[in-house]
CSV table of C-alpha atoms in Angstrom, one decimal:
chain,number,residue,atom,x,y,z
A,1144,MET,CA,2.1,15.7,15.4
A,1145,THR,CA,1.5,18.1,12.3
A,1146,ALA,CA,2.8,17.1,8.5
A,1147,THR,CA,5.2,17.8,7.8
A,1148,VAL,CA,4.4,18.1,3.7
A,1149,LYS,CA,3.1,22.7,3.4
A,1150,TYR,CA,0.2,22.8,1.5
A,1151,ALA,CA,2.2,26.5,-0.8
A,1152,ASP,CA,4.8,23.6,-1.6
A,1153,VAL,CA,2.9,21.1,-3.7
A,1154,GLU,CA,1.7,21.9,-7.4
A,1155,VAL,CA,-1.1,19.5,-9.0
A,1156,GLY,CA,0.8,17.2,-10.9
A,1157,GLN,CA,3.4,17.1,-8.3
A,1158,GLU,CA,5.2,13.1,-8.0
A,1159,LEU,CA,5.8,11.4,-5.1
A,1160,PRO,CA,9.0,9.9,-4.7
A,1161,GLU,CA,8.9,5.5,-5.6
A,1162,GLN,CA,9.5,3.6,-3.1
A,1163,THR,CA,9.3,-0.2,-2.6
A,1164,TYR,CA,8.6,-2.1,0.6
A,1165,PRO,CA,9.7,-6.2,0.6
A,1166,VAL,CA,7.1,-8.9,1.9
A,1167,ARG,CA,8.2,-12.1,3.2
A,1168,ARG,CA,5.9,-14.9,4.3
A,1169,LEU,CA,7.0,-13.5,7.9
A,1170,ASP,CA,5.5,-9.9,7.4
A,1171,LEU,CA,1.9,-12.7,6.0
A,1172,VAL,CA,1.9,-14.3,9.0
A,1173,ARG,CA,2.9,-11.6,11.8
A,1174,TYR,CA,0.4,-9.4,9.2
A,1175,ALA,CA,-2.1,-12.1,9.9
A,1176,GLY,CA,-1.8,-12.6,13.6
A,1177,ALA,CA,-2.9,-8.3,13.8
A,1178,SER,CA,-5.7,-8.7,12.5
A,1179,GLY,CA,-6.7,-12.0,12.9
A,1180,ASP,CA,-7.4,-13.8,9.0
A,1181,PHE,CA,-5.9,-16.4,9.1
A,1182,ASN,CA,-7.7,-17.8,5.8
A,1183,GLU,CA,-5.0,-20.6,5.0
A,1184,ILE,CA,-4.0,-19.2,0.8
A,1185,HIS,CA,-2.5,-16.7,3.2
A,1186,TRP,CA,0.7,-18.9,4.3
A,1187,ASN,CA,0.1,-22.9,2.8
A,1188,GLU,CA,1.2,-22.7,-0.6
A,1189,ARG,CA,-0.3,-26.2,-0.8
A,1190,VAL,CA,-3.7,-24.3,0.0
A,1191,ALA,CA,-3.7,-21.9,-2.6
A,1192,LYS,CA,-2.4,-23.9,-4.8
A,1193,SER,CA,-6.1,-25.6,-4.5
A,1194,VAL,CA,-8.0,-23.1,-5.4
A,1195,GLY,CA,-5.9,-21.3,-8.5
A,1196,LEU,CA,-4.1,-18.7,-7.0
A,1197,PRO,CA,0.2,-18.9,-8.8
A,1198,ASN,CA,1.7,-19.6,-4.8
A,1199,VAL,CA,0.6,-18.1,-2.0
A,1200,ILE,CA,-0.5,-13.9,-1.3
A,1201,ALA,CA,-0.4,-10.9,0.5
A,1202,HIS,CA,-3.7,-9.9,2.7
A,1203,GLY,CA,-5.0,-7.1,0.3
A,1204,MET,CA,-5.7,-5.3,3.5
A,1205,PHE,CA,-1.4,-5.5,3.5
A,1206,THR,CA,-1.0,-4.3,0.6
A,1207,MET,CA,-3.5,-1.2,1.3
A,1208,ALA,CA,-1.7,-0.4,4.8
A,1209,GLU,CA,2.5,-0.4,3.5
A,1210,ALA,CA,-0.4,2.6,0.4
A,1211,GLY,CA,-1.1,4.2,4.0
A,1212,ARG,CA,2.2,3.9,4.7
A,1213,TYR,CA,3.8,5.0,2.6
A,1214,ILE,CA,1.2,8.4,2.2
A,1215,THR,CA,2.7,9.1,5.9
A,1216,ASP,CA,5.4,8.6,4.9
A,1217,TRP,CA,5.2,11.4,2.7
A,1218,VAL,CA,2.8,13.2,4.7
A,1219,GLY,CA,4.5,12.7,8.3
A,1220,ASP,CA,1.7,12.4,10.0
A,1221,PRO,CA,0.1,9.1,10.7
A,1222,GLY,CA,-3.4,10.9,11.5
A,1223,ALA,CA,-3.3,13.0,7.8
A,1224,ILE,CA,-5.6,10.8,6.0
A,1225,VAL,CA,-8.6,11.5,5.9
A,1226,GLU,CA,-10.3,10.0,2.8
A,1227,PHE,CA,-8.4,6.6,1.5
A,1228,GLY,CA,-10.2,4.6,-1.0
A,1229,VAL,CA,-8.8,1.4,-3.1
A,1230,ARG,CA,-9.3,-1.6,-5.8
A,1231,PHE,CA,-7.3,-5.1,-5.9
A,1232,SER,CA,-6.7,-5.3,-9.6
A,1233,ALA,CA,-4.3,-8.2,-8.7
A,1234,PRO,CA,-2.9,-10.7,-6.3
A,1235,VAL,CA,0.9,-9.4,-4.5
A,1236,VAL,CA,2.4,-13.7,-5.0
A,1237,VAL,CA,4.7,-14.0,-2.3
A,1238,PRO,CA,6.8,-16.8,-2.8
A,1239,ASP,CA,8.3,-19.0,-0.1
A,1240,ASP,CA,12.2,-17.9,-0.2
A,1241,ASP,CA,15.0,-15.3,1.7
A,1242,THR,CA,13.1,-12.6,-0.7
A,1243,GLY,CA,10.1,-13.3,-1.6
A,1244,ALA,CA,7.8,-10.1,-3.2
A,1245,GLU,CA,7.4,-6.2,-3.1
A,1246,ILE,CA,5.5,-3.4,-3.6
A,1247,VAL,CA,6.2,0.4,-5.4
A,1248,ILE,CA,4.3,2.6,-4.6
A,1249,SER,CA,4.1,6.0,-6.6
A,1250,GLY,CA,2.3,8.9,-6.0
A,1251,VAL,CA,0.7,12.2,-7.6
A,1252,VAL,CA,-0.5,15.0,-6.6
A,1253,ARG,CA,-4.3,15.3,-8.8
A,1254,LYS,CA,-6.3,17.6,-6.8
A,1255,LYS,CA,-5.7,21.2,-4.0
A,1256,LEU,CA,-8.6,20.6,-1.8
A,1257,GLU,CA,-10.1,23.1,0.8
A,1258,ASP,CA,-8.7,23.1,3.8
A,1259,ASN,CA,-5.7,22.6,3.4
A,1260,GLN,CA,-5.9,18.8,1.3
A,1261,VAL,CA,-5.3,17.9,-1.5
A,1262,ALA,CA,-6.0,14.4,-3.6
A,1263,VAL,CA,-2.9,11.6,-4.2
A,1264,ALA,CA,-3.6,9.1,-6.5
A,1265,LEU,CA,-1.8,5.9,-5.5
A,1266,THR,CA,-0.5,3.6,-8.1
A,1267,ALA,CA,1.0,0.1,-5.9
A,1268,ARG,CA,2.8,-3.1,-8.6
A,1269,SER,CA,4.1,-6.5,-8.2
A,1270,LYS,CA,6.5,-7.9,-10.8
A,1271,GLY,CA,5.2,-5.1,-12.5
A,1272,VAL,CA,1.6,-5.6,-12.3
A,1273,LYS,CA,-1.0,-2.9,-10.7
A,1274,VAL,CA,-2.1,-4.5,-7.2
A,1275,LEU,CA,-3.1,-1.5,-7.1
A,1276,GLY,CA,-5.9,0.8,-9.3
A,1277,GLY,CA,-8.0,3.2,-8.5
A,1278,SER,CA,-6.8,4.6,-5.7
A,1279,THR,CA,-6.4,8.1,-4.0
A,1280,VAL,CA,-5.8,9.4,-1.0
A,1281,VAL,CA,-7.4,12.9,1.2
A,1282,VAL,CA,-4.2,14.2,3.0
A,1283,ARG,CA,-4.8,17.6,5.7
A,1284,LEU,CA,-1.4,19.5,4.9
A,1285,GLY,CA,0.1,21.5,7.2
């Protein structure tokens, strides 16, 4: 697969379209099964609150995966990611209702690099709170 976004068509400072990803408890259960991370703070409200959390929270790696999905959807190639780093700055709290929570992700092209690569700064928020900080991904474009 080749990236559909062309290096020549990207400019430093270019803002990528914001995307919203829903997060429901069912998503967390599925992620736990896929990742093997069955920590109860990700599915049991009583346990989450007993350790001082406001409610069940999404796995940090789940949130990071949604950020990765955001960038690969933009690039059009899941193999385009060269480097990916995030800092978890706040949890995504997922209430037990039909709507759950949302993660809103946006990005800005920060630097054009050699070999058709660009560095993109990502921002992820949930309920207006930044949940990923200092997040940068380097992708190879077509």
